[in-house]
Tab-separated table of C-alpha atoms in Angstrom:
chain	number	residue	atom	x	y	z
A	1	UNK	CA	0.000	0.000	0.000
A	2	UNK	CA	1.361	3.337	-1.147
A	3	UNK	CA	2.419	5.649	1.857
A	4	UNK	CA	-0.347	8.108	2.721
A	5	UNK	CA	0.276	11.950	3.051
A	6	UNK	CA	0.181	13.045	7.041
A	7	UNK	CA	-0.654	16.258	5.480
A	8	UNK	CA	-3.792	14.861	4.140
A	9	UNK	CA	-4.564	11.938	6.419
A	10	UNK	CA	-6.238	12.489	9.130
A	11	UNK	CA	-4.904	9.353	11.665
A	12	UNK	CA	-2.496	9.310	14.342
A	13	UNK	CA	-1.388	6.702	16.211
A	14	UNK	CA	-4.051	6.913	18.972
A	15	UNK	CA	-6.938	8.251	16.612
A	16	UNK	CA	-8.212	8.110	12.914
A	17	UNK	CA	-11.141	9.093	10.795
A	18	UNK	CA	-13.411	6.048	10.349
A	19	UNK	CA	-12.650	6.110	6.307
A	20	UNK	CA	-9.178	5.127	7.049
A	21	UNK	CA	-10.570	1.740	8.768
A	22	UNK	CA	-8.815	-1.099	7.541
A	23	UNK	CA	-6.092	1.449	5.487
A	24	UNK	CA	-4.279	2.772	8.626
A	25	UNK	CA	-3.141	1.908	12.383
A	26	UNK	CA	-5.265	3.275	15.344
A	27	UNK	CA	-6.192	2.735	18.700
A	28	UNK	CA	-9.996	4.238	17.840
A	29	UNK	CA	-11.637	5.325	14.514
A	30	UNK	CA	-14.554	7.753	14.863
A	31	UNK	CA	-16.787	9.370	12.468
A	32	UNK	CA	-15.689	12.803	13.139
A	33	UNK	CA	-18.625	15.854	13.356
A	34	UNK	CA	-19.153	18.833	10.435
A	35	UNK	CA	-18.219	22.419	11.932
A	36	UNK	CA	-17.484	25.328	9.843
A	37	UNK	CA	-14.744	28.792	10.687
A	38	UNK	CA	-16.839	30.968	12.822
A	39	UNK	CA	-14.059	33.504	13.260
A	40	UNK	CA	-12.487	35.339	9.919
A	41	UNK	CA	-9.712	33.210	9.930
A	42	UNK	CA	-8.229	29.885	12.083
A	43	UNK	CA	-4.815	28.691	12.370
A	44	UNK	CA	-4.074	25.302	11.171
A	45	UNK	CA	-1.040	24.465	13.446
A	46	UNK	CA	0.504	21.255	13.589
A	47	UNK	CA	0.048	20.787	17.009
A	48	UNK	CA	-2.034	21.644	20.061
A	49	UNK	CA	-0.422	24.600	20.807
A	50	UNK	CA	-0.268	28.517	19.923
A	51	UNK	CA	3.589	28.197	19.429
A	52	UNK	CA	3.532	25.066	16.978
A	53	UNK	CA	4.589	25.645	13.127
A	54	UNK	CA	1.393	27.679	11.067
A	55	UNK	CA	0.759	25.241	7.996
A	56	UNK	CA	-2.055	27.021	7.150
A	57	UNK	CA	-5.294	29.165	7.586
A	58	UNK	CA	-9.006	28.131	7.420
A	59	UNK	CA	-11.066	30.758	6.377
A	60	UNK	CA	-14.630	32.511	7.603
A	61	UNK	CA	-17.543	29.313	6.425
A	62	UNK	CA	-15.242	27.177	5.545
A	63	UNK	CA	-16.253	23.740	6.633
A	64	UNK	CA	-13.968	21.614	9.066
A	65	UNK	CA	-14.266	17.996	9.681
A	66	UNK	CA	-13.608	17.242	13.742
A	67	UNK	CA	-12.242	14.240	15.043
A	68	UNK	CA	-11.196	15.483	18.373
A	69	UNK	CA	-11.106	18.328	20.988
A	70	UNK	CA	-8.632	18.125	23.637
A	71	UNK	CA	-9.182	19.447	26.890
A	72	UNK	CA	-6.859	22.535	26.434
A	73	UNK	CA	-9.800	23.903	23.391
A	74	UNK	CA	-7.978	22.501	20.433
A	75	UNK	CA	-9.745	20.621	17.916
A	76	UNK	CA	-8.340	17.973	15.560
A	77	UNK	CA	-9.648	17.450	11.859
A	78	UNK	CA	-9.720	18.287	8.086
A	79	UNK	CA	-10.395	21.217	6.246
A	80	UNK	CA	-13.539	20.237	3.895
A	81	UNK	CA	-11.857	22.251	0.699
A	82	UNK	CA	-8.008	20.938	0.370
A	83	UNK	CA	-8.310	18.351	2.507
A	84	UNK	CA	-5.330	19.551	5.118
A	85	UNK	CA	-5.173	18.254	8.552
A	86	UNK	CA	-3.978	20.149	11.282
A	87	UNK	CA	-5.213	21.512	14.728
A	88	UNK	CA	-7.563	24.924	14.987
A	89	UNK	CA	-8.523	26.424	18.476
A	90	UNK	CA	-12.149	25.167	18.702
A	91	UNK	CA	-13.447	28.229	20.155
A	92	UNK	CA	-12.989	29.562	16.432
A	93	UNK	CA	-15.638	26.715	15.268
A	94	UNK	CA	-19.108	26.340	15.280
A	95	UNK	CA	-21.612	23.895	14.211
A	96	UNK	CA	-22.604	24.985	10.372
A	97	UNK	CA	-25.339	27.433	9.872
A	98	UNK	CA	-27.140	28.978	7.026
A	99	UNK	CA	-26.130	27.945	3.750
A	100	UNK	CA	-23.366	30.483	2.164
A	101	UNK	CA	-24.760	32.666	-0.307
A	102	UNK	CA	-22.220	35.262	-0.875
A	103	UNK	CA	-18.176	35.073	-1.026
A	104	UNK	CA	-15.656	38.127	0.136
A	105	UNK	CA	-14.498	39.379	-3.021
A	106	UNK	CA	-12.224	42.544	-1.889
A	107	UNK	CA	-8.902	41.575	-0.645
A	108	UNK	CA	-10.205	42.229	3.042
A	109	UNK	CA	-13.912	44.184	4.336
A	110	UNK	CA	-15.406	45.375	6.987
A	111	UNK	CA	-18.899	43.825	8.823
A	112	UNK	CA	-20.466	46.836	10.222
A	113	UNK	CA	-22.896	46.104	13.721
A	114	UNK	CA	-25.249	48.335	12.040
A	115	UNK	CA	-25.749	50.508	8.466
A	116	UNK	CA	-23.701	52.773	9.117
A	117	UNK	CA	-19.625	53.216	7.972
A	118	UNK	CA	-18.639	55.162	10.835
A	119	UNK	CA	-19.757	52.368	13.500
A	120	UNK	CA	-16.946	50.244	14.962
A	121	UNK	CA	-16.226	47.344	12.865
A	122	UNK	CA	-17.159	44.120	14.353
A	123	UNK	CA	-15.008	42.073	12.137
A	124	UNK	CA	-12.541	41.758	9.154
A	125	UNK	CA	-12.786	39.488	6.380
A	126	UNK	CA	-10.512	38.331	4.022
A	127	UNK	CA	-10.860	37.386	0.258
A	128	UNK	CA	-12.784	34.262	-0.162
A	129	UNK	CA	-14.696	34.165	3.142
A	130	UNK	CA	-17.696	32.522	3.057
A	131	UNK	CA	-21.214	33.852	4.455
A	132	UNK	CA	-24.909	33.397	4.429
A	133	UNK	CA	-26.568	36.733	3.042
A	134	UNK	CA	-30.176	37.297	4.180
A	135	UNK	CA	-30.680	40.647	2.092
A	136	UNK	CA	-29.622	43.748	0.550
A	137	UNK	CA	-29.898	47.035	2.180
A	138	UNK	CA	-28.244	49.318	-0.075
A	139	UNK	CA	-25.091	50.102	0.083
A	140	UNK	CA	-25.002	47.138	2.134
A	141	UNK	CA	-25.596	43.141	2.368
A	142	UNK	CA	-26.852	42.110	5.713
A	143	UNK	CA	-26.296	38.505	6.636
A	144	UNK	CA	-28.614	36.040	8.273
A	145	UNK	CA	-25.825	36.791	11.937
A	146	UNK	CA	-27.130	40.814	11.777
A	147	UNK	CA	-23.612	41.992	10.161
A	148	UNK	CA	-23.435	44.972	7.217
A	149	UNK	CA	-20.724	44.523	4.994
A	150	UNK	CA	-20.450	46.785	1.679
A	151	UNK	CA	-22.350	45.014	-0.645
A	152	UNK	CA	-19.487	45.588	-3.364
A	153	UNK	CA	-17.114	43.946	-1.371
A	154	UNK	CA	-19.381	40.422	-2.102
A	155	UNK	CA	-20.322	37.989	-4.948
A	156	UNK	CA	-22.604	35.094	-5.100
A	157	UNK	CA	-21.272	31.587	-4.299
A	158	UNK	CA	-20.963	30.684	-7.521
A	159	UNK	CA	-19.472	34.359	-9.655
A	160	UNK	CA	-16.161	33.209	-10.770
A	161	UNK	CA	-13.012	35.579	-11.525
A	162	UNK	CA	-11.718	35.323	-15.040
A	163	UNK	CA	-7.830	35.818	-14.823
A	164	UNK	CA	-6.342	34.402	-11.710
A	165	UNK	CA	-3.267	36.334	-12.329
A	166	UNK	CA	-4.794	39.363	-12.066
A	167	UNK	CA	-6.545	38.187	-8.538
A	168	UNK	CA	-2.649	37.228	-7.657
A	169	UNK	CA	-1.615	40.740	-8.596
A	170	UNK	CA	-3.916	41.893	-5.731
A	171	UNK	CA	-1.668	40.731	-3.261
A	172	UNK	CA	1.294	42.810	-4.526
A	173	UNK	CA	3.014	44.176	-1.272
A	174	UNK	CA	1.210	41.510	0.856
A	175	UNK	CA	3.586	40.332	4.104
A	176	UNK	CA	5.234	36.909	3.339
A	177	UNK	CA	3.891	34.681	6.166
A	178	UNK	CA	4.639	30.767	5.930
A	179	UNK	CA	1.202	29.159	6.151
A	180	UNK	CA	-0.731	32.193	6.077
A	181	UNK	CA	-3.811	32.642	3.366
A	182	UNK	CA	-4.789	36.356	3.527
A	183	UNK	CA	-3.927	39.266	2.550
A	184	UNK	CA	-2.649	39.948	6.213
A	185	UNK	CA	0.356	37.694	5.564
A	186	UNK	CA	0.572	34.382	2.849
A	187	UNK	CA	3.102	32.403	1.631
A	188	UNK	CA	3.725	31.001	-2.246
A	189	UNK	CA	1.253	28.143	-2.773
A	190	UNK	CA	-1.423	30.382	-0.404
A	191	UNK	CA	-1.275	32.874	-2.920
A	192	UNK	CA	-1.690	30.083	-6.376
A	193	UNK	CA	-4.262	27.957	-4.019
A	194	UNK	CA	-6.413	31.985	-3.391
A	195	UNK	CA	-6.227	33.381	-6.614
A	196	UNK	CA	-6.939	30.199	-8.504
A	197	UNK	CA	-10.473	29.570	-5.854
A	198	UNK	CA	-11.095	33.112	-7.048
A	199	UNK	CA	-11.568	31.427	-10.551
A	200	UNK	CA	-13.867	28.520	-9.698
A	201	UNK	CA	-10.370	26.291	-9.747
A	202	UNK	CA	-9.745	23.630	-6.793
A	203	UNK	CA	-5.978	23.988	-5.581
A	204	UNK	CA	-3.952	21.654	-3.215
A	205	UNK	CA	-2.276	23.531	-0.640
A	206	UNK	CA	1.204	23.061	-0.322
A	207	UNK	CA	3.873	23.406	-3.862
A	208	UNK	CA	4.371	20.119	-4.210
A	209	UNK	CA	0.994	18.828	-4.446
A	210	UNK	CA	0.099	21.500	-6.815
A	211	UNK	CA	3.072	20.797	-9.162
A	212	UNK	CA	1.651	17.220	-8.797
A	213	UNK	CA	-1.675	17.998	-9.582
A	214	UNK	CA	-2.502	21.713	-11.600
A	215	UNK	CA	-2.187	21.615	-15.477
A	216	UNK	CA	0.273	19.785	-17.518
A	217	UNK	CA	3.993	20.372	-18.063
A	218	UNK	CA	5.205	22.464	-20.499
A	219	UNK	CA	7.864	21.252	-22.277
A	220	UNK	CA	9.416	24.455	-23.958
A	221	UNK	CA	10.073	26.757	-21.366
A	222	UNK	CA	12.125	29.772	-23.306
A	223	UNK	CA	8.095	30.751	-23.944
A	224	UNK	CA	6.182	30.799	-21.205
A	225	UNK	CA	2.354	32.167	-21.550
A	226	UNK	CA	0.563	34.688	-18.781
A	227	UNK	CA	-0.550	32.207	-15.806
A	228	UNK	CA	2.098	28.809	-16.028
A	229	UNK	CA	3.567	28.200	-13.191
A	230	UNK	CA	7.089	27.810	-12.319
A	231	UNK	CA	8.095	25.246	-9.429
A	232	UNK	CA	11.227	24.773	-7.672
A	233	UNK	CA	11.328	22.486	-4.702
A	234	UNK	CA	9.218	23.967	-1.782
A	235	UNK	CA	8.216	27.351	-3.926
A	236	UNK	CA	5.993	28.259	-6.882
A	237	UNK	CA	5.587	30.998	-8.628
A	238	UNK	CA	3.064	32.582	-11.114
A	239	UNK	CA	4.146	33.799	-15.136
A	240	UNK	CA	2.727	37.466	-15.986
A	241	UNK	CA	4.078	37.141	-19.175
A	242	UNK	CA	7.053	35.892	-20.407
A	243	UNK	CA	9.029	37.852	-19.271
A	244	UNK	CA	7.843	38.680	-15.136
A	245	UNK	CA	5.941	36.336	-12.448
A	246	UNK	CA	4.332	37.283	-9.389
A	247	UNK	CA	5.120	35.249	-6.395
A	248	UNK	CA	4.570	35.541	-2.529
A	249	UNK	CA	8.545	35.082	-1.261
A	250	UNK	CA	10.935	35.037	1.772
A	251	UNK	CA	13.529	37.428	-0.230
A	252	UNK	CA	11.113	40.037	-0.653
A	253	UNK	CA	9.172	38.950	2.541
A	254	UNK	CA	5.989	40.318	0.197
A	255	UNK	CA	3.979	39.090	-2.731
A	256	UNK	CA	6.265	40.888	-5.326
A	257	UNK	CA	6.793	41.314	-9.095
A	258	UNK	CA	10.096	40.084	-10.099
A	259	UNK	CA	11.527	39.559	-13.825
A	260	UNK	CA	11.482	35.756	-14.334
A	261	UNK	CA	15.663	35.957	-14.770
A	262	UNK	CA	15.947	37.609	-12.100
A	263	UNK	CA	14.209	34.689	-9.892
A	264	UNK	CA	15.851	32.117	-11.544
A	265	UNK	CA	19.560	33.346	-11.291
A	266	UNK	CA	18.658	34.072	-7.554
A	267	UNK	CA	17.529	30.700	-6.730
A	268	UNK	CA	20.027	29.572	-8.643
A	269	UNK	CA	22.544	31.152	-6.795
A	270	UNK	CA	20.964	29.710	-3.154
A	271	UNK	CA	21.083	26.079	-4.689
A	272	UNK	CA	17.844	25.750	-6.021
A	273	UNK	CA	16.506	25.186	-10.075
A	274	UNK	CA	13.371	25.447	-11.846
A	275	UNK	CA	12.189	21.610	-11.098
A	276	UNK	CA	8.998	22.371	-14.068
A	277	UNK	CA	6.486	24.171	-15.645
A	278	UNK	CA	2.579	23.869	-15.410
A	279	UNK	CA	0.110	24.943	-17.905
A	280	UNK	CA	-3.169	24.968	-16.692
């Protein structure tokens, strides 16, 4: 039996989802209960603990599959979208509500207690939150929870962007931030996995399961077309046009525009090469 990915298995030792019966070792399988991000945003940390590693972010609605919560308020499971398994405090959770009408379009938005801009904001949301709408008070949508959030900061559920590029060009200035998702702080395969969710277009999470899984490989690469992507191990990048890419990097510590020679001859120069191309 191939080896399964920690990163996307959900089973320890001592507990495992009740899928994995009969493919993995555990003391207990359970089923594991539906909860969705109540807060903006949720660490995904690799263990119990505010000071483990960030591997990444769960987002406003999106759902969470529990298999445990400790004693000390973390909760164990998988994030419903990518699939990644990690820990998120469980105060952060909630059982799911309303069904999500509406997505967070701007790169981050306000929710308003009332309909009025010059009321303390209640919350921040980042791109690609998820919430249930319940109407439209002009210039304001008002969700089913009592929030106001500018109505041209949203979308419907299913409005798609057209050039994910352009979504990744958003980000330009962003903080780098290993594991991070928002525009607040995100690292390289955050910013591919966003932009291309923007579009309509599932995304693993980490580089190396994208380069695995997103488009095909291009086999000239002296002409490289506005949205491949360039991997190298543990970073990807995104083409502008042949001649620039946009990537979210620990040189820059920002999303940043860099000419595509430029990246290359730097990585280069730290040990690392261009390992392929992807055309999606």
């Amino acid at each position: 039996m191939d080896a399964l990915d920690p990163r996307l298995t959900p089973a320890r030792a001592d507990i495992a989802a009740k899928h994995l019966e009969g493919k993995v070792t555990a003391a207990r399988f359970v089923e594991g209960s539906l909860y969705e991000v109540a807060e903006a945003q949720a660490p995904l940390r690799r263990a119990p603990s505010p000071e483990a590693p960030l591997d990444s972010e769960a987002l406003k609605g999106e759902r969470v599959t529990i298999y445990e919560t400790n004693d000390e308020g973390w909760a164990w499971g998988q994030i419903e979208s990518d699939g990644y398994v990690g820990w998120l405090p469980a105060n952060a959770l909630r059982r799911p509500g309303p069904a999500h009408t509406h997505k967070v379009t701007a790169l981050r938005t306000h929710v308003f207690p009332g309909p009025s801009i010059k009321l303390p904001p209640v919350e921040a949301l980042a791109l690609g939150c998820r919430l249930a709408v319940a109407r439209v008070e002009e210039p304001f949508a008002v969700t089913t929870s009592g929030g106001f959030i500018p109505a041209r900061h949203l979308a419907p559920m299913n409005a798609r962007e057209t050039d994910f590029v352009a979504v990744a060009e958003r980000f330009i200035g962003a903080p780098y931030l290993w594991g991070g998702k928002t525009s607040l702080g995100l690292d390289c395969s955050a910013l591919v996995q966003v932009a291309l969710a923007a579009c309509g277009i599932a995304s693993p999470r980490d580089s190396d399961m994208q380069e695995n899984a997103l488009g095909a490989p291009v086999a000239d690469r002296s002409v490289l077309r506005r949205g491949d992507l360039l991997f190298w191990q543990g970073h990807v990048a995104i083409a502008r046009d042949q001649a620039t890419l946009v990537h979210a990097n620990a040189f820059h510590m920002a999303v940043a525009i860099e000419p595509i020679r430029d990246a290359i001859a730097r990585i280069r120069a730290a040990g690392g090469e261009v390992a392929s191309v992807r055309r999606l």
